[in-house]
Coordinates of C-alpha atoms and ligand atoms in Angstrom, one line a residue:
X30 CA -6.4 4.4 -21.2
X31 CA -8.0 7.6 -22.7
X32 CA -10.7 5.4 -24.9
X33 CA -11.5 3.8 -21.3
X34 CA -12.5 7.2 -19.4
X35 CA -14.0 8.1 -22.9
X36 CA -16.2 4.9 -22.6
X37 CA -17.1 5.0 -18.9
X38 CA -17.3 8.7 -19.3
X39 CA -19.8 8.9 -22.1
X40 CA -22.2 6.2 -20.3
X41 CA -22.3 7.7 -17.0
X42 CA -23.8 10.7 -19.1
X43 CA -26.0 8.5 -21.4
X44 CA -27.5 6.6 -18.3
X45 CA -27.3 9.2 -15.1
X46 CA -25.1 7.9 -11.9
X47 CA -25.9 4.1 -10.8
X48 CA -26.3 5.0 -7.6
X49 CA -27.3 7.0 -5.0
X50 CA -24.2 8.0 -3.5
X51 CA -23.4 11.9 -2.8
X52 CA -20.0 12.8 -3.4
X53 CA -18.2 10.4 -6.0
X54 CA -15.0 11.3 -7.3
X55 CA -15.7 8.5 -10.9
X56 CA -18.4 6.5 -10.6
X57 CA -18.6 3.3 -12.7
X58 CA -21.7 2.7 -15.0
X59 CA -21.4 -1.2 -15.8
X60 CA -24.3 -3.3 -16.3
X61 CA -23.8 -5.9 -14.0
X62 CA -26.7 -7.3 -12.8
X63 CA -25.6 -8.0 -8.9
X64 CA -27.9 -10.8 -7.9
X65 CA -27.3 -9.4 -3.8
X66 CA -29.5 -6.2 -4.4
X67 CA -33.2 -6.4 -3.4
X68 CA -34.3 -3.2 -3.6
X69 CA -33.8 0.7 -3.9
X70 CA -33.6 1.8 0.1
X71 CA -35.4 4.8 1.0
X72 CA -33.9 7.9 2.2
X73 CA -32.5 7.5 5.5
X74 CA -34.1 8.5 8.9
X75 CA -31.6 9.2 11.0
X76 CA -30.5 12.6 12.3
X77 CA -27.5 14.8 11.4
X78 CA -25.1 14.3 13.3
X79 CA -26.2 10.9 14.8
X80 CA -25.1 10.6 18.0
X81 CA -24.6 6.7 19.5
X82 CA -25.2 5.8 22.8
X83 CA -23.3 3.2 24.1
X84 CA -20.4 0.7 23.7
X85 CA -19.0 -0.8 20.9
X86 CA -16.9 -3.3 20.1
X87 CA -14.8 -3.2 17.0
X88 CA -13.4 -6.2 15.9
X89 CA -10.9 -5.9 12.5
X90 CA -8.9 -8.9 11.4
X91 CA -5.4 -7.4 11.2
X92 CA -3.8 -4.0 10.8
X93 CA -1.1 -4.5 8.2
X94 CA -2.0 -4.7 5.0
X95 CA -5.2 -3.5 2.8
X96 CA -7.7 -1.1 4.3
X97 CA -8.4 -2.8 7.7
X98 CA -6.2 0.0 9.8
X99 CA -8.2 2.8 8.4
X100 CA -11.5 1.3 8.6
X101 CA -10.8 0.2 12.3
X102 CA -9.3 3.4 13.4
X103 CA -12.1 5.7 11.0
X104 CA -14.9 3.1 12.8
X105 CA -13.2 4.1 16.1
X106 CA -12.9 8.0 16.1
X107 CA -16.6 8.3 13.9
X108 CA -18.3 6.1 16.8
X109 CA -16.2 8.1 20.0
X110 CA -17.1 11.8 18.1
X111 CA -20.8 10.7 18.0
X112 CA -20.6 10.0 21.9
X113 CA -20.0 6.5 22.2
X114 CA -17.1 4.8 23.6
X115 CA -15.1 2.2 21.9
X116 CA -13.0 -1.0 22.3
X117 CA -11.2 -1.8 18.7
X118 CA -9.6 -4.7 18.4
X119 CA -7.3 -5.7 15.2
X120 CA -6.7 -9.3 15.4
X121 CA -3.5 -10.2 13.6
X122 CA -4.8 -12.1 10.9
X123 CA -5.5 -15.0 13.1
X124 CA -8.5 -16.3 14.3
X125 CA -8.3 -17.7 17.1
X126 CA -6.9 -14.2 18.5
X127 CA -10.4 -12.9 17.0
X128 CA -12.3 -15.1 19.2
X129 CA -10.5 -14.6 22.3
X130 CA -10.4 -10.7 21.6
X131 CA -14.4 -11.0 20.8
X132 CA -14.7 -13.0 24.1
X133 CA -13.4 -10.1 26.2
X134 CA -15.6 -7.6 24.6
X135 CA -18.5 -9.6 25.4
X136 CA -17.5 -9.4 29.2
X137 CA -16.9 -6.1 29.0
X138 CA -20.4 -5.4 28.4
X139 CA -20.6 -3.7 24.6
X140 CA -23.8 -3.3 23.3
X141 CA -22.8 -3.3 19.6
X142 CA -19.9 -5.8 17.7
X143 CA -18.7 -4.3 14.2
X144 CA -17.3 -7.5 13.4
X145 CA -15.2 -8.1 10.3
X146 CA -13.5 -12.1 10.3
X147 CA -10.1 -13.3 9.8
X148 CA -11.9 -16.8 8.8
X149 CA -15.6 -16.2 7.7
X150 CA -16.2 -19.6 8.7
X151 CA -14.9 -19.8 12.3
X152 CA -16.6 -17.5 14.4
X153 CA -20.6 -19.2 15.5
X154 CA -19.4 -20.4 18.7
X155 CA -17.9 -16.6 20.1
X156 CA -21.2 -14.8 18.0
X157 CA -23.4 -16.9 19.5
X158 CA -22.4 -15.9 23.1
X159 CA -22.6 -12.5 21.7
X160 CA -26.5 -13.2 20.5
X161 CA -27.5 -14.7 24.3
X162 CA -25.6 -11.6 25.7
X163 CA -28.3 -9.5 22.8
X164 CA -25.6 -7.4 21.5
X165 CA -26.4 -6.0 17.9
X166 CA -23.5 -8.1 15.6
X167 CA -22.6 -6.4 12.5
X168 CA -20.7 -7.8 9.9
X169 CA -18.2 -5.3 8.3
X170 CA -17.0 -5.7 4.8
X171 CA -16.6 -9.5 5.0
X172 CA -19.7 -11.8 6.3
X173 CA -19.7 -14.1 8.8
X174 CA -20.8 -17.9 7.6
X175 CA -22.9 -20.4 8.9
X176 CA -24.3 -17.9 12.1
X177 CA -28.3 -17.1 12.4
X178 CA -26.5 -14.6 14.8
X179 CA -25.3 -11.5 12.4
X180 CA -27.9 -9.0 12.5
X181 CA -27.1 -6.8 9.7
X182 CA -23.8 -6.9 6.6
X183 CA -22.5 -3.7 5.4
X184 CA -20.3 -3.8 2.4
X185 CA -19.4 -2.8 -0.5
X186 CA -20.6 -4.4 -3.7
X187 CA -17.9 -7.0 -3.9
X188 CA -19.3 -8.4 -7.0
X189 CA -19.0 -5.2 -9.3
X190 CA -15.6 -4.6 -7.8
X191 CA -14.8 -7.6 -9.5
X192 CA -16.6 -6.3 -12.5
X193 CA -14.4 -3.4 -12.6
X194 CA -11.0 -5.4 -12.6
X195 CA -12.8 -7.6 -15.8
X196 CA -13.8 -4.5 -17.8
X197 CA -11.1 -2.7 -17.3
X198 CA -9.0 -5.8 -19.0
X199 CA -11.6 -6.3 -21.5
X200 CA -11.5 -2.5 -22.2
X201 CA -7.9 -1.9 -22.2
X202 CA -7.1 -4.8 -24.6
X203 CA -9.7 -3.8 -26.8
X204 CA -11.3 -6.7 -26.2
X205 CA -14.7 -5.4 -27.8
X206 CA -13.1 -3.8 -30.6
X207 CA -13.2 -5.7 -34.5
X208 CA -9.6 -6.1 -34.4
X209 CA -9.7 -7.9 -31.3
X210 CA -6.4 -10.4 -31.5
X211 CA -5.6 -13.0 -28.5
X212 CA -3.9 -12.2 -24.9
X213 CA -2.5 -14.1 -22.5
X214 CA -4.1 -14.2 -19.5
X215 CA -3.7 -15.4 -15.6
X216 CA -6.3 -15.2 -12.8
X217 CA -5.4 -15.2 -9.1
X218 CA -8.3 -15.3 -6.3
X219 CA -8.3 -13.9 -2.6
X220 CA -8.4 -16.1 0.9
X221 CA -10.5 -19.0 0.6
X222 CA -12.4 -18.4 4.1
X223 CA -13.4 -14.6 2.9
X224 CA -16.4 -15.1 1.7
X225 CA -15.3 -12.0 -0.8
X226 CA -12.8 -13.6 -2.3
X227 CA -15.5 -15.5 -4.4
X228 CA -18.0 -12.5 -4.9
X229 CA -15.0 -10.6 -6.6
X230 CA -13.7 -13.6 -8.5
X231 CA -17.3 -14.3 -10.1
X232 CA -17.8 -10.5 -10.8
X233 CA -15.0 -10.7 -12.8
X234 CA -15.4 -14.2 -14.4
X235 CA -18.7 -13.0 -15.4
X236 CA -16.8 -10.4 -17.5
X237 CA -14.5 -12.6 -18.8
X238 CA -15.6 -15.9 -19.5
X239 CA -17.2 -15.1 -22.9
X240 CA -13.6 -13.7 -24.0
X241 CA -12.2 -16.9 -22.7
X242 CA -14.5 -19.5 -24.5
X243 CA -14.0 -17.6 -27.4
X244 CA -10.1 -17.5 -27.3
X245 CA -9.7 -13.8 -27.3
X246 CA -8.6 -14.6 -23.9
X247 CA -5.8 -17.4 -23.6
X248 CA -5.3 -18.9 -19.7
X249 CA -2.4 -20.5 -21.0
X250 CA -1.7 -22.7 -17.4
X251 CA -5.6 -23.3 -17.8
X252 CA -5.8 -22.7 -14.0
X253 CA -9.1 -20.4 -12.5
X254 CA -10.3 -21.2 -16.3
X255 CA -14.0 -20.9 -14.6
X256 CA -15.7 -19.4 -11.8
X257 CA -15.8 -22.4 -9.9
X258 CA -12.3 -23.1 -10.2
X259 CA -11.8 -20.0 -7.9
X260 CA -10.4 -22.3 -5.0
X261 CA -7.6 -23.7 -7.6
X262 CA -6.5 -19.9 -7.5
X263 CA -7.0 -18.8 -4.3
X264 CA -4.2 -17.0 -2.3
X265 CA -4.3 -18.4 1.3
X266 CA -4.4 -15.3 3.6
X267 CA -3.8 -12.8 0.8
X268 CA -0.5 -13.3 1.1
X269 CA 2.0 -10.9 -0.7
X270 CA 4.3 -13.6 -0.6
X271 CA 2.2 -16.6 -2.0
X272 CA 1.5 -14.4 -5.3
X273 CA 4.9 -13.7 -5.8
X274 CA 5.6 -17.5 -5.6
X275 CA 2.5 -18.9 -7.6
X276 CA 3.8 -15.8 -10.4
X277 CA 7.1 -16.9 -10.8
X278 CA 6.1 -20.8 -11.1
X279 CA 3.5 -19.5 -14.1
X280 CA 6.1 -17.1 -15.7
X281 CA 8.5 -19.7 -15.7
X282 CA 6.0 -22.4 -16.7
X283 CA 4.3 -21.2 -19.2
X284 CA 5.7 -17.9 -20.7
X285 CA 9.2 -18.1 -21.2
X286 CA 9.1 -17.3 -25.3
X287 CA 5.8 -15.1 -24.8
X288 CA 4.7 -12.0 -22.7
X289 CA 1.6 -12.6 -20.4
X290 CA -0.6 -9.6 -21.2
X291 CA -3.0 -9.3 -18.9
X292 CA -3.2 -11.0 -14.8
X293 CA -6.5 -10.7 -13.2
X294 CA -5.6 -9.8 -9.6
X295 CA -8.9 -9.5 -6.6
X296 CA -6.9 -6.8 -4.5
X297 CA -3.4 -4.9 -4.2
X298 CA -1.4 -7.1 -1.3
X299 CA -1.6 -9.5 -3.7
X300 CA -0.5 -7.0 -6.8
X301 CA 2.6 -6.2 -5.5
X302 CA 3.3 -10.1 -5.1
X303 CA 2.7 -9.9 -8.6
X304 CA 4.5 -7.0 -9.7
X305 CA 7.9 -8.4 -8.0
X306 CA 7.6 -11.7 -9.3
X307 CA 7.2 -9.4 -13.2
X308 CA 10.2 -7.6 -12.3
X309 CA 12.3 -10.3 -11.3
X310 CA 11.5 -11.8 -14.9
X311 CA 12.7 -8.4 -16.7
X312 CA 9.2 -7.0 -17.5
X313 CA 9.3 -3.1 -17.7
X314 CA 12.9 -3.3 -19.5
X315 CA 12.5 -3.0 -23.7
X316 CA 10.0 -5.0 -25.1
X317 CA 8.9 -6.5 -22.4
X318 CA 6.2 -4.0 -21.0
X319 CA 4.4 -5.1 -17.8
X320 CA 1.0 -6.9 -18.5
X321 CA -2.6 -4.9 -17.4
X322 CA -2.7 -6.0 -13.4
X323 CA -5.7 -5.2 -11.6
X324 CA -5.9 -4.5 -7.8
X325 CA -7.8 -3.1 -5.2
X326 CA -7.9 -1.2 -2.0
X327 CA -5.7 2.2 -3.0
X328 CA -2.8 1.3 -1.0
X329 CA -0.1 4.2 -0.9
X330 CA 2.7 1.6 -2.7
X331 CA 0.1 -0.3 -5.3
X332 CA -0.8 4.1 -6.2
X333 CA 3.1 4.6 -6.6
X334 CA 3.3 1.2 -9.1
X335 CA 0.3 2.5 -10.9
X336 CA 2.2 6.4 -11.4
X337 CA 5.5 3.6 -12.8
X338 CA 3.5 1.9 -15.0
X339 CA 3.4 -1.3 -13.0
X340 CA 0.0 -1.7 -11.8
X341 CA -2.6 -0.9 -14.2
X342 CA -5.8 0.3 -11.7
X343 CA -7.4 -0.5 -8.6
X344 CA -10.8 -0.6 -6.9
X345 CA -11.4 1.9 -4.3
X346 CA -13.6 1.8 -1.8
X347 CA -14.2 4.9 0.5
X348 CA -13.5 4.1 4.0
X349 CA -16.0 6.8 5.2
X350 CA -18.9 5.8 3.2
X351 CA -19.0 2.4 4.9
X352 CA -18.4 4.0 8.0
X353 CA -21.2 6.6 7.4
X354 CA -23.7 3.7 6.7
X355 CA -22.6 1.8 9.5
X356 CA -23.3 4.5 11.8
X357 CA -26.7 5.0 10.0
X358 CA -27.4 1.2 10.8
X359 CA -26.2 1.5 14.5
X360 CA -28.2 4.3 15.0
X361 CA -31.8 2.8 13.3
X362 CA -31.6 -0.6 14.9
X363 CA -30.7 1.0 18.3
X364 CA -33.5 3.6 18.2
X365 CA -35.8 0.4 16.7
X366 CA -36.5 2.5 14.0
X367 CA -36.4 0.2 10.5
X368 CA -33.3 -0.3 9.2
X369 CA -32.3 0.1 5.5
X370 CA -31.2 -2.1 4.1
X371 CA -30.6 -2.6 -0.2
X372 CA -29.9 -6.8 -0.2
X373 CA -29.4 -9.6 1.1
X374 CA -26.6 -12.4 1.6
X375 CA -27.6 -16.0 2.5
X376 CA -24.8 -16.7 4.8
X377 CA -25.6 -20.3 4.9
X378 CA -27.8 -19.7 7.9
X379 CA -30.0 -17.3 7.4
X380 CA -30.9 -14.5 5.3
X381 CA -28.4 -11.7 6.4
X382 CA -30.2 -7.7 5.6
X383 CA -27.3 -5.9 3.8
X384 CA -26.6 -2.6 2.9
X385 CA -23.8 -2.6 -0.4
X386 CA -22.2 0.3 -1.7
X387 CA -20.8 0.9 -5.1
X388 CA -16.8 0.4 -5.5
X389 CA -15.0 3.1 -8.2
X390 CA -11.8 2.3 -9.8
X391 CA -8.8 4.5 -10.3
X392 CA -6.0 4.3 -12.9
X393 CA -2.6 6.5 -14.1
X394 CA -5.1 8.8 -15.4
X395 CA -7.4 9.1 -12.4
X396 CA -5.4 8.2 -9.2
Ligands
LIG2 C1 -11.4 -7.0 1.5 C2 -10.4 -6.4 0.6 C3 -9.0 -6.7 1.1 C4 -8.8 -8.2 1.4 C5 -7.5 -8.5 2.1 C6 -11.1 -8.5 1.7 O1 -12.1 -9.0 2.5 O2 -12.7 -6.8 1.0 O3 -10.5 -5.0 0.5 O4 -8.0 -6.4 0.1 O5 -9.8 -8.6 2.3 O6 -7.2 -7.7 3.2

């Protein structure tokens, strides 16, 4: 773990921060070229404090699991203290409540939607009512397929969180080292209709692959071997539950004489899946010690498994920056000043002006 932070460390001076971000707690210096970002923005424009005229419409897909309650409720109280008024919606993981809910707001006369999807592929019909009714859509965190109607995406770069989660495999099994051995390996994926889930699976792959081709990295079921097998992988609904299952099955498939060293996990829901299905198999106990597990999102019970030793890291990704440049985006496309903007997304549709931040990572040493 120490090498690791050495590493990182001792880039991050060699090269200066990657970004142009204020207030990092870690930053991450990996070279991965992210094929998303366009350009360097420029400073922005808008005033401090911004103050938002208007109403907006927040539309979150569910407020149980991962970071979607405190992004809906940070959106929410950010918004209302800059002098707007609010109608926040969390949708229950399920779509067709997301459309109904979106519905309403349209009637209700907001000016802006902050739309993040249950199913990234299911929402054109309910956006494009939104478009005729010309309120400002803005995709949150997830993008919204197949619409010309999204206006502007504001993420995080879901690619080099990816990247993270690969490295910090590669880099705590030595993987670049002389002495380099094999490891066992499994990969799990995210939803199939978030169009993340594959971002962060190919930011890792892209990581990894070499290690696999080479055999330095064993995938012993041979499933999610490449980053188009990501669907093979996937976790429908990032379901706690469904890792735990598809865990077991490869535990007791494939590694009953041999530990698995290393599991390639997108985000935490899906960790602690993971980490019961490893305790139910006796890892943690004498010569069993649990395999590096990757996650991402912080959540307060994934932070307690990486403190035990069960979790290895996860990606963070600070709930106030994307709100910050989300207000920042509000405020330049409603004053029709330009809006900055640092990539873009083809959402199968059109060309969708992005602004990406950069994820960190946290670990035992760092949480
Ligand atoms: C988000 C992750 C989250 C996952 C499940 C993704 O779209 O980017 O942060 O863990 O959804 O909620």
């Amino acid at each position: 773990m120490k090498k690791i932070w050495a590493v990182l460390l001792l880039s991050l001076f060699l090269t200066g921060c990657v970004t142009n971000q204020e207030d990092p707690v870690f930053e991450n210096d990996l070279k991965i070229p992210s094929p998303t970002v366009a350009s360097t923005p420029t400073p922005s424009t808008a005033p401090t404090p911004i103050r938002i005229e208007g109403h907006i419409g927040i539309s979150i897909p569910l407020d149980f699991m991962g970071p979607w309650e405190g992004n809906g409720n940070t959106l929410k109280g950010t918004i209302e203290k800059a002098g707007g008024t609010v109608d926040l919606r969390f949708a229950d993981n399920n779509s067709a409540t997301q459309e109904k809910q979106i519905e309403e707001m349209i009637l209700e006369g907001i000016d802006v939607l902050i739309v993040a999807p249950v199913d990234g592929y299911s929402l054109s019909a309910v956006l494009k009512k939104a478009k005729e009714a010309s309120i400002l859509i803005i995709a949150f965190d997830r993008l919204v397929m197949g619409t010309d109607a999204i206006d502007y995406y504001v993420a995080f770069d879901n690619e080099i969180a990816g990247a993270l989660q690969g490295q910090y495999i590669v880099d705590s099994l030595g993987l670049t080292g002389e002495d380099r051995g094999s490891y066992t390996m499994e990969v799990f994926a995210g939803a199939p209709n978030d169009n993340n889930s594959q971002l962060f699976f190919k930011g890792a792959m892209d990581v990894l692959s070499p290690y696999i081709k080479s055999g330095t990295l064993v995938i012993k079921s041979g499933q999610g071997q490449t980053e188009d097998a990501w669907k093979k992988v996937a976790m429908t609904g990032w379901e706690t539950d469904k890792a735990k299952i598809r865990m077991d099955k490869l535990l007791k498939s494939y590694y009953t004489d041999e530990n698995i060293d290393a599991i390639l996990c997108p985000n935490d829901s899906l960790a602690r899946g993971i980490v019961a299905s490893l305790e139910a198999a006796g890892y943690g106990a004498e010569g069993k010690p649990f395999p590096i597990l990757t996650g991402q999102d912080g959540e307060s019970e994934n932070i307690e498994n990486i403190i035990e030793g069960k979790q290895s890291m996860t990606v963070i990704k600070d709930t106030k920056r994307l709100v910050d440049r989300t207000m920042i985006m509000i405020w330049q496309a409603l004053s029709g000043d330009r809006v900055e903007t640092n990539a873009g997304f083809n959402n199968d549709a059109i060309d969708v002006p992005s602004y990406l931040e950069i994820p960190i990572f946290v670990d035992a040493n760092s949480y």
